[in-house]
JSON list of C-alpha atoms and ligand atoms in Angstrom, two decimals:
[
{"chain": "M", "resi": 1, "resn": "MET", "atom": "CA", "xyz": [157.52, 174.02, 115.29]},
{"chain": "M", "resi": 2, "resn": "ASP", "atom": "CA", "xyz": [157.09, 177.06, 113.12]},
{"chain": "M", "resi": 3, "resn": "GLU", "atom": "CA", "xyz": [153.68, 178.75, 112.99]},
{"chain": "M", "resi": 4, "resn": "ARG", "atom": "CA", "xyz": [153.18, 178.33, 109.25]},
{"chain": "M", "resi": 5, "resn": "LYS", "atom": "CA", "xyz": [153.93, 174.62, 109.45]},
{"chain": "M", "resi": 6, "resn": "LEU", "atom": "CA", "xyz": [151.33, 174.16, 112.18]},
{"chain": "M", "resi": 7, "resn": "LEU", "atom": "CA", "xyz": [148.82, 176.18, 110.13]},
{"chain": "M", "resi": 8, "resn": "GLN", "atom": "CA", "xyz": [149.51, 174.00, 107.11]},
{"chain": "M", "resi": 9, "resn": "LEU", "atom": "CA", "xyz": [148.69, 170.92, 109.20]},
{"chain": "M", "resi": 10, "resn": "ALA", "atom": "CA", "xyz": [145.45, 172.62, 110.31]},
{"chain": "M", "resi": 11, "resn": "SER", "atom": "CA", "xyz": [144.63, 173.36, 106.69]},
{"chain": "M", "resi": 12, "resn": "ASP", "atom": "CA", "xyz": [145.30, 169.76, 105.69]},
{"chain": "M", "resi": 13, "resn": "ALA", "atom": "CA", "xyz": [143.09, 168.51, 108.55]},
{"chain": "M", "resi": 14, "resn": "ARG", "atom": "CA", "xyz": [140.13, 170.35, 106.97]},
{"chain": "M", "resi": 15, "resn": "ASN", "atom": "CA", "xyz": [140.07, 167.71, 104.28]},
{"chain": "M", "resi": 16, "resn": "ASN", "atom": "CA", "xyz": [138.62, 165.21, 106.76]},
{"chain": "M", "resi": 17, "resn": "SER", "atom": "CA", "xyz": [135.89, 167.58, 107.94]},
{"chain": "M", "resi": 18, "resn": "TYR", "atom": "CA", "xyz": [132.45, 165.99, 108.21]},
{"chain": "M", "resi": 19, "resn": "SER", "atom": "CA", "xyz": [130.28, 169.05, 107.64]},
{"chain": "M", "resi": 20, "resn": "PRO", "atom": "CA", "xyz": [127.31, 168.15, 105.42]},
{"chain": "M", "resi": 21, "resn": "TYR", "atom": "CA", "xyz": [125.03, 170.65, 107.21]},
{"chain": "M", "resi": 22, "resn": "SER", "atom": "CA", "xyz": [127.06, 173.86, 107.43]},
{"chain": "M", "resi": 23, "resn": "LYS", "atom": "CA", "xyz": [129.38, 172.95, 104.58]},
{"chain": "M", "resi": 24, "resn": "PHE", "atom": "CA", "xyz": [131.98, 174.94, 106.54]},
{"chain": "M", "resi": 25, "resn": "ARG", "atom": "CA", "xyz": [135.15, 172.90, 106.93]},
{"chain": "M", "resi": 26, "resn": "VAL", "atom": "CA", "xyz": [137.50, 173.64, 109.81]},
{"chain": "M", "resi": 27, "resn": "GLY", "atom": "CA", "xyz": [140.87, 172.13, 110.66]},
{"chain": "M", "resi": 28, "resn": "ALA", "atom": "CA", "xyz": [142.99, 172.47, 113.78]},
{"chain": "M", "resi": 29, "resn": "ALA", "atom": "CA", "xyz": [146.51, 171.39, 114.71]},
{"chain": "M", "resi": 30, "resn": "LEU", "atom": "CA", "xyz": [147.49, 171.23, 118.36]},
{"chain": "M", "resi": 31, "resn": "LEU", "atom": "CA", "xyz": [151.15, 171.24, 119.37]},
{"chain": "M", "resi": 32, "resn": "THR", "atom": "CA", "xyz": [151.88, 169.68, 122.76]},
{"chain": "M", "resi": 33, "resn": "LYS", "atom": "CA", "xyz": [154.67, 170.81, 125.06]},
{"chain": "M", "resi": 34, "resn": "SER", "atom": "CA", "xyz": [156.28, 167.43, 124.40]},
{"chain": "M", "resi": 35, "resn": "GLY", "atom": "CA", "xyz": [156.46, 168.25, 120.67]},
{"chain": "M", "resi": 36, "resn": "LYS", "atom": "CA", "xyz": [153.65, 166.05, 119.32]},
{"chain": "M", "resi": 37, "resn": "VAL", "atom": "CA", "xyz": [150.96, 167.34, 116.98]},
{"chain": "M", "resi": 38, "resn": "PHE", "atom": "CA", "xyz": [147.32, 166.26, 117.14]},
{"chain": "M", "resi": 39, "resn": "THR", "atom": "CA", "xyz": [145.08, 167.40, 114.32]},
{"chain": "M", "resi": 40, "resn": "GLY", "atom": "CA", "xyz": [141.30, 167.66, 114.30]},
{"chain": "M", "resi": 41, "resn": "CYS", "atom": "CA", "xyz": [138.41, 168.61, 112.07]},
{"chain": "M", "resi": 42, "resn": "ASN", "atom": "CA", "xyz": [134.81, 169.53, 112.76]},
{"chain": "M", "resi": 43, "resn": "VAL", "atom": "CA", "xyz": [132.46, 166.56, 112.97]},
{"chain": "M", "resi": 44, "resn": "GLU", "atom": "CA", "xyz": [128.81, 167.53, 112.54]},
{"chain": "M", "resi": 45, "resn": "ASN", "atom": "CA", "xyz": [125.70, 165.64, 113.50]},
{"chain": "M", "resi": 46, "resn": "ALA", "atom": "CA", "xyz": [122.10, 165.52, 112.30]},
{"chain": "M", "resi": 47, "resn": "THR", "atom": "CA", "xyz": [121.03, 166.80, 115.71]},
{"chain": "M", "resi": 48, "resn": "TYR", "atom": "CA", "xyz": [123.28, 169.82, 115.12]},
{"chain": "M", "resi": 49, "resn": "GLY", "atom": "CA", "xyz": [123.89, 170.11, 118.89]},
{"chain": "M", "resi": 50, "resn": "ALA", "atom": "CA", "xyz": [126.13, 167.05, 118.96]},
{"chain": "M", "resi": 51, "resn": "THR", "atom": "CA", "xyz": [128.56, 168.68, 116.55]},
{"chain": "M", "resi": 52, "resn": "CYS", "atom": "CA", "xyz": [132.19, 168.80, 117.68]},
{"chain": "M", "resi": 53, "resn": "CYS", "atom": "CA", "xyz": [134.42, 171.64, 116.49]},
{"chain": "M", "resi": 54, "resn": "ALA", "atom": "CA", "xyz": [137.86, 171.02, 114.99]},
{"chain": "M", "resi": 55, "resn": "GLU", "atom": "CA", "xyz": [139.64, 172.48, 118.03]},
{"chain": "M", "resi": 56, "resn": "ARG", "atom": "CA", "xyz": [137.84, 170.23, 120.50]},
{"chain": "M", "resi": 57, "resn": "THR", "atom": "CA", "xyz": [138.42, 167.19, 118.31]},
{"chain": "M", "resi": 58, "resn": "ALA", "atom": "CA", "xyz": [142.16, 167.91, 118.46]},
{"chain": "M", "resi": 59, "resn": "VAL", "atom": "CA", "xyz": [142.14, 168.55, 122.22]},
{"chain": "M", "resi": 60, "resn": "TYR", "atom": "CA", "xyz": [140.15, 165.42, 122.97]},
{"chain": "M", "resi": 61, "resn": "LYS", "atom": "CA", "xyz": [142.40, 163.32, 120.76]},
{"chain": "M", "resi": 62, "resn": "ALA", "atom": "CA", "xyz": [145.44, 164.63, 122.65]},
{"chain": "M", "resi": 63, "resn": "VAL", "atom": "CA", "xyz": [143.97, 164.20, 126.13]},
{"chain": "M", "resi": 64, "resn": "SER", "atom": "CA", "xyz": [142.81, 160.68, 125.31]},
{"chain": "M", "resi": 65, "resn": "GLU", "atom": "CA", "xyz": [146.40, 159.88, 124.33]},
{"chain": "M", "resi": 66, "resn": "GLY", "atom": "CA", "xyz": [147.73, 161.17, 127.66]},
{"chain": "M", "resi": 67, "resn": "GLU", "atom": "CA", "xyz": [148.80, 164.67, 126.55]},
{"chain": "M", "resi": 68, "resn": "LYS", "atom": "CA", "xyz": [147.43, 167.59, 128.55]},
{"chain": "M", "resi": 69, "resn": "GLU", "atom": "CA", "xyz": [149.97, 170.39, 128.17]},
{"chain": "M", "resi": 70, "resn": "PHE", "atom": "CA", "xyz": [149.75, 172.44, 125.03]},
{"chain": "M", "resi": 71, "resn": "GLU", "atom": "CA", "xyz": [152.07, 174.96, 123.43]},
{"chain": "M", "resi": 72, "resn": "ALA", "atom": "CA", "xyz": [150.00, 176.18, 120.48]},
{"chain": "M", "resi": 73, "resn": "ILE", "atom": "CA", "xyz": [146.89, 175.53, 118.43]},
{"chain": "M", "resi": 74, "resn": "ALA", "atom": "CA", "xyz": [146.48, 176.55, 114.80]},
{"chain": "M", "resi": 75, "resn": "VAL", "atom": "CA", "xyz": [143.03, 176.93, 113.25]},
{"chain": "M", "resi": 76, "resn": "ARG", "atom": "CA", "xyz": [141.97, 177.33, 109.63]},
{"chain": "M", "resi": 77, "resn": "GLY", "atom": "CA", "xyz": [138.38, 177.69, 108.48]},
{"chain": "M", "resi": 78, "resn": "ASP", "atom": "CA", "xyz": [136.79, 177.56, 105.07]},
{"chain": "M", "resi": 79, "resn": "ASN", "atom": "CA", "xyz": [136.57, 181.20, 104.08]},
{"chain": "M", "resi": 80, "resn": "ASP", "atom": "CA", "xyz": [139.02, 183.97, 103.32]},
{"chain": "M", "resi": 81, "resn": "GLY", "atom": "CA", "xyz": [138.97, 185.37, 106.84]},
{"chain": "M", "resi": 82, "resn": "PHE", "atom": "CA", "xyz": [140.25, 184.17, 110.17]},
{"chain": "M", "resi": 83, "resn": "THR", "atom": "CA", "xyz": [138.25, 181.53, 112.03]},
{"chain": "M", "resi": 84, "resn": "PHE", "atom": "CA", "xyz": [138.33, 182.18, 115.76]},
{"chain": "M", "resi": 85, "resn": "PRO", "atom": "CA", "xyz": [137.63, 179.31, 118.16]},
{"chain": "M", "resi": 86, "resn": "CYS", "atom": "CA", "xyz": [134.05, 179.33, 119.45]},
{"chain": "M", "resi": 87, "resn": "GLY", "atom": "CA", "xyz": [133.31, 180.01, 123.11]},
{"chain": "M", "resi": 88, "resn": "ILE", "atom": "CA", "xyz": [132.99, 176.36, 124.07]},
{"chain": "M", "resi": 89, "resn": "CYS", "atom": "CA", "xyz": [136.36, 175.54, 122.49]},
{"chain": "M", "resi": 90, "resn": "ARG", "atom": "CA", "xyz": [137.99, 178.49, 124.27]},
{"chain": "M", "resi": 91, "resn": "GLN", "atom": "CA", "xyz": [136.78, 177.15, 127.60]},
{"chain": "M", "resi": 92, "resn": "VAL", "atom": "CA", "xyz": [137.94, 173.61, 126.76]},
{"chain": "M", "resi": 93, "resn": "ILE", "atom": "CA", "xyz": [141.40, 174.86, 125.79]},
{"chain": "M", "resi": 94, "resn": "ALA", "atom": "CA", "xyz": [141.57, 176.98, 128.98]},
{"chain": "M", "resi": 95, "resn": "GLU", "atom": "CA", "xyz": [141.01, 173.86, 131.09]},
{"chain": "M", "resi": 96, "resn": "PHE", "atom": "CA", "xyz": [144.39, 172.51, 130.04]},
{"chain": "M", "resi": 97, "resn": "SER", "atom": "CA", "xyz": [146.59, 175.36, 128.85]},
{"chain": "M", "resi": 98, "resn": "PRO", "atom": "CA", "xyz": [145.68, 178.94, 129.75]},
{"chain": "M", "resi": 99, "resn": "SER", "atom": "CA", "xyz": [148.98, 180.16, 128.29]},
{"chain": "M", "resi": 100, "resn": "ILE", "atom": "CA", "xyz": [148.57, 178.47, 124.88]},
{"chain": "M", "resi": 101, "resn": "LYS", "atom": "CA", "xyz": [149.35, 180.43, 121.71]},
{"chain": "M", "resi": 102, "resn": "VAL", "atom": "CA", "xyz": [146.37, 180.55, 119.31]},
{"chain": "M", "resi": 103, "resn": "ILE", "atom": "CA", "xyz": [147.47, 180.81, 115.68]},
{"chain": "M", "resi": 104, "resn": "LEU", "atom": "CA", "xyz": [144.90, 181.80, 113.06]},
{"chain": "M", "resi": 105, "resn": "GLY", "atom": "CA", "xyz": [145.41, 181.84, 109.33]},
{"chain": "M", "resi": 106, "resn": "ASP", "atom": "CA", "xyz": [143.31, 183.52, 106.67]},
{"chain": "M", "resi": 107, "resn": "GLY", "atom": "CA", "xyz": [142.98, 182.70, 102.98]},
{"chain": "M", "resi": 108, "resn": "ASN", "atom": "CA", "xyz": [145.60, 185.24, 101.94]},
{"chain": "M", "resi": 109, "resn": "GLY", "atom": "CA", "xyz": [148.46, 183.83, 103.95]},
{"chain": "M", "resi": 110, "resn": "ASN", "atom": "CA", "xyz": [148.08, 186.27, 106.84]},
{"chain": "M", "resi": 111, "resn": "ILE", "atom": "CA", "xyz": [148.63, 185.03, 110.38]},
{"chain": "M", "resi": 112, "resn": "LYS", "atom": "CA", "xyz": [147.11, 186.35, 113.59]},
{"chain": "M", "resi": 113, "resn": "ILE", "atom": "CA", "xyz": [148.39, 185.22, 116.96]},
{"chain": "M", "resi": 114, "resn": "CYS", "atom": "CA", "xyz": [146.27, 185.58, 120.08]},
{"chain": "M", "resi": 115, "resn": "SER", "atom": "CA", "xyz": [146.59, 184.60, 123.69]},
{"chain": "M", "resi": 116, "resn": "LEU", "atom": "CA", "xyz": [143.77, 182.76, 125.36]},
{"chain": "M", "resi": 117, "resn": "ASP", "atom": "CA", "xyz": [143.45, 185.67, 127.75]},
{"chain": "M", "resi": 118, "resn": "ASP", "atom": "CA", "xyz": [142.65, 187.88, 124.75]},
{"chain": "M", "resi": 119, "resn": "LEU", "atom": "CA", "xyz": [140.00, 185.45, 123.62]},
{"chain": "M", "resi": 120, "resn": "LEU", "atom": "CA", "xyz": [138.54, 184.41, 126.96]},
{"chain": "M", "resi": 121, "resn": "PRO", "atom": "CA", "xyz": [139.31, 186.86, 129.74]},
{"chain": "M", "resi": 122, "resn": "HIS", "atom": "CA", "xyz": [138.21, 185.71, 133.20]},
{"chain": "M", "resi": 123, "resn": "ALA", "atom": "CA", "xyz": [137.78, 182.09, 132.15]},
{"chain": "M", "resi": 124, "resn": "PHE", "atom": "CA", "xyz": [136.37, 179.69, 134.71]},
{"chain": "M", "resi": 125, "resn": "TYR", "atom": "CA", "xyz": [139.11, 177.45, 136.10]},
{"chain": "M", "resi": 126, "resn": "LYS", "atom": "CA", "xyz": [139.09, 174.39, 138.32]},
{"chain": "M", "resi": 127, "resn": "GLU", "atom": "CA", "xyz": [140.50, 176.51, 141.16]},
{"chain": "M", "resi": 128, "resn": "ASP", "atom": "CA", "xyz": [137.25, 178.49, 141.12]},
{"chain": "M", "resi": 129, "resn": "LEU", "atom": "CA", "xyz": [135.39, 175.40, 142.23]},
{"chain": "M", "resi": 130, "resn": "TYR", "atom": "CA", "xyz": [137.29, 175.48, 145.53]},
{"chain": "M", "resi": 131, "resn": "ASN", "atom": "CA", "xyz": [137.05, 179.25, 146.09]},
{"chain": "M", "resi": 132, "resn": "LYS", "atom": "CA", "xyz": [133.51, 179.45, 147.24]},
{"chain": "M", "resi": 133, "resn": "GLY", "atom": "CA", "xyz": [134.14, 182.29, 149.66]},
{"chain": "M", "resi": 134, "resn": "GLY", "atom": "CA", "xyz": [132.03, 181.39, 152.63]},
{"chain": "M", "resi": 135, "resn": "SER", "atom": "CA", "xyz": [128.79, 179.97, 151.25]},
{"chain": "W", "resi": 201, "resn": "THU", "atom": "N1", "xyz": [133.48, 175.29, 113.84]},
{"chain": "W", "resi": 201, "resn": "THU", "atom": "C1", "xyz": [134.68, 174.78, 114.22]},
{"chain": "W", "resi": 201, "resn": "THU", "atom": "O1", "xyz": [134.99, 173.59, 113.98]},
{"chain": "W", "resi": 201, "resn": "THU", "atom": "N2", "xyz": [135.55, 175.59, 114.87]},
{"chain": "W", "resi": 201, "resn": "THU", "atom": "C2", "xyz": [135.35, 176.92, 115.06]},
{"chain": "W", "resi": 201, "resn": "THU", "atom": "O2", "xyz": [136.21, 177.58, 115.60]},
{"chain": "W", "resi": 201, "resn": "THU", "atom": "C3", "xyz": [134.10, 177.54, 114.62]},
{"chain": "W", "resi": 201, "resn": "THU", "atom": "C4", "xyz": [133.05, 176.62, 114.13]},
{"chain": "W", "resi": 201, "resn": "THU", "atom": "C5", "xyz": [132.57, 174.41, 113.08]},
{"chain": "W", "resi": 201, "resn": "THU", "atom": "C6", "xyz": [131.36, 173.95, 113.82]},
{"chain": "W", "resi": 201, "resn": "THU", "atom": "C7", "xyz": [130.42, 173.64, 112.66]},
{"chain": "W", "resi": 201, "resn": "THU", "atom": "O3", "xyz": [130.69, 172.34, 112.18]},
{"chain": "W", "resi": 201, "resn": "THU", "atom": "C8", "xyz": [130.81, 174.62, 111.58]},
{"chain": "W", "resi": 201, "resn": "THU", "atom": "O4", "xyz": [132.10, 175.10, 111.95]},
{"chain": "W", "resi": 201, "resn": "THU", "atom": "C9", "xyz": [129.88, 175.80, 111.44]},
{"chain": "W", "resi": 201, "resn": "THU", "atom": "O5", "xyz": [129.66, 176.41, 112.66]}
]
């Protein structure tokens, strides 16, 4: 799927954002290697800490439907700039697809494409759990 199409789906997903506290709507669209798209929006909570970002909503929707290999994720926030995935979302994406393409769109139609390695160098992976090195 073309990058602009995926970004459009991310933009559309913002409409379902539940963000009464920040009033900052975010949408994400996650393309699986099998060609399916799972969208997500941010879902806030009165405790603030229980808030789930748009990217994680999309990833958890996909994983709960049996999809764990991802090609690309598009993200669109609520301002004119690019909205980069937060640190927690970067780590969650890395768990499944370290080679995913991250597609960001701003309010002027510009697109920025990043690798996860750009965004989260030296991520912690499951292999690290078994590489304890002698202790
Ligand atoms: N948020 C996302 O959904 N994704 C991001 O990449 C950055 C932040 C949400 C969390 C919260 O609901 C609101 O944006 C303000 O932080």
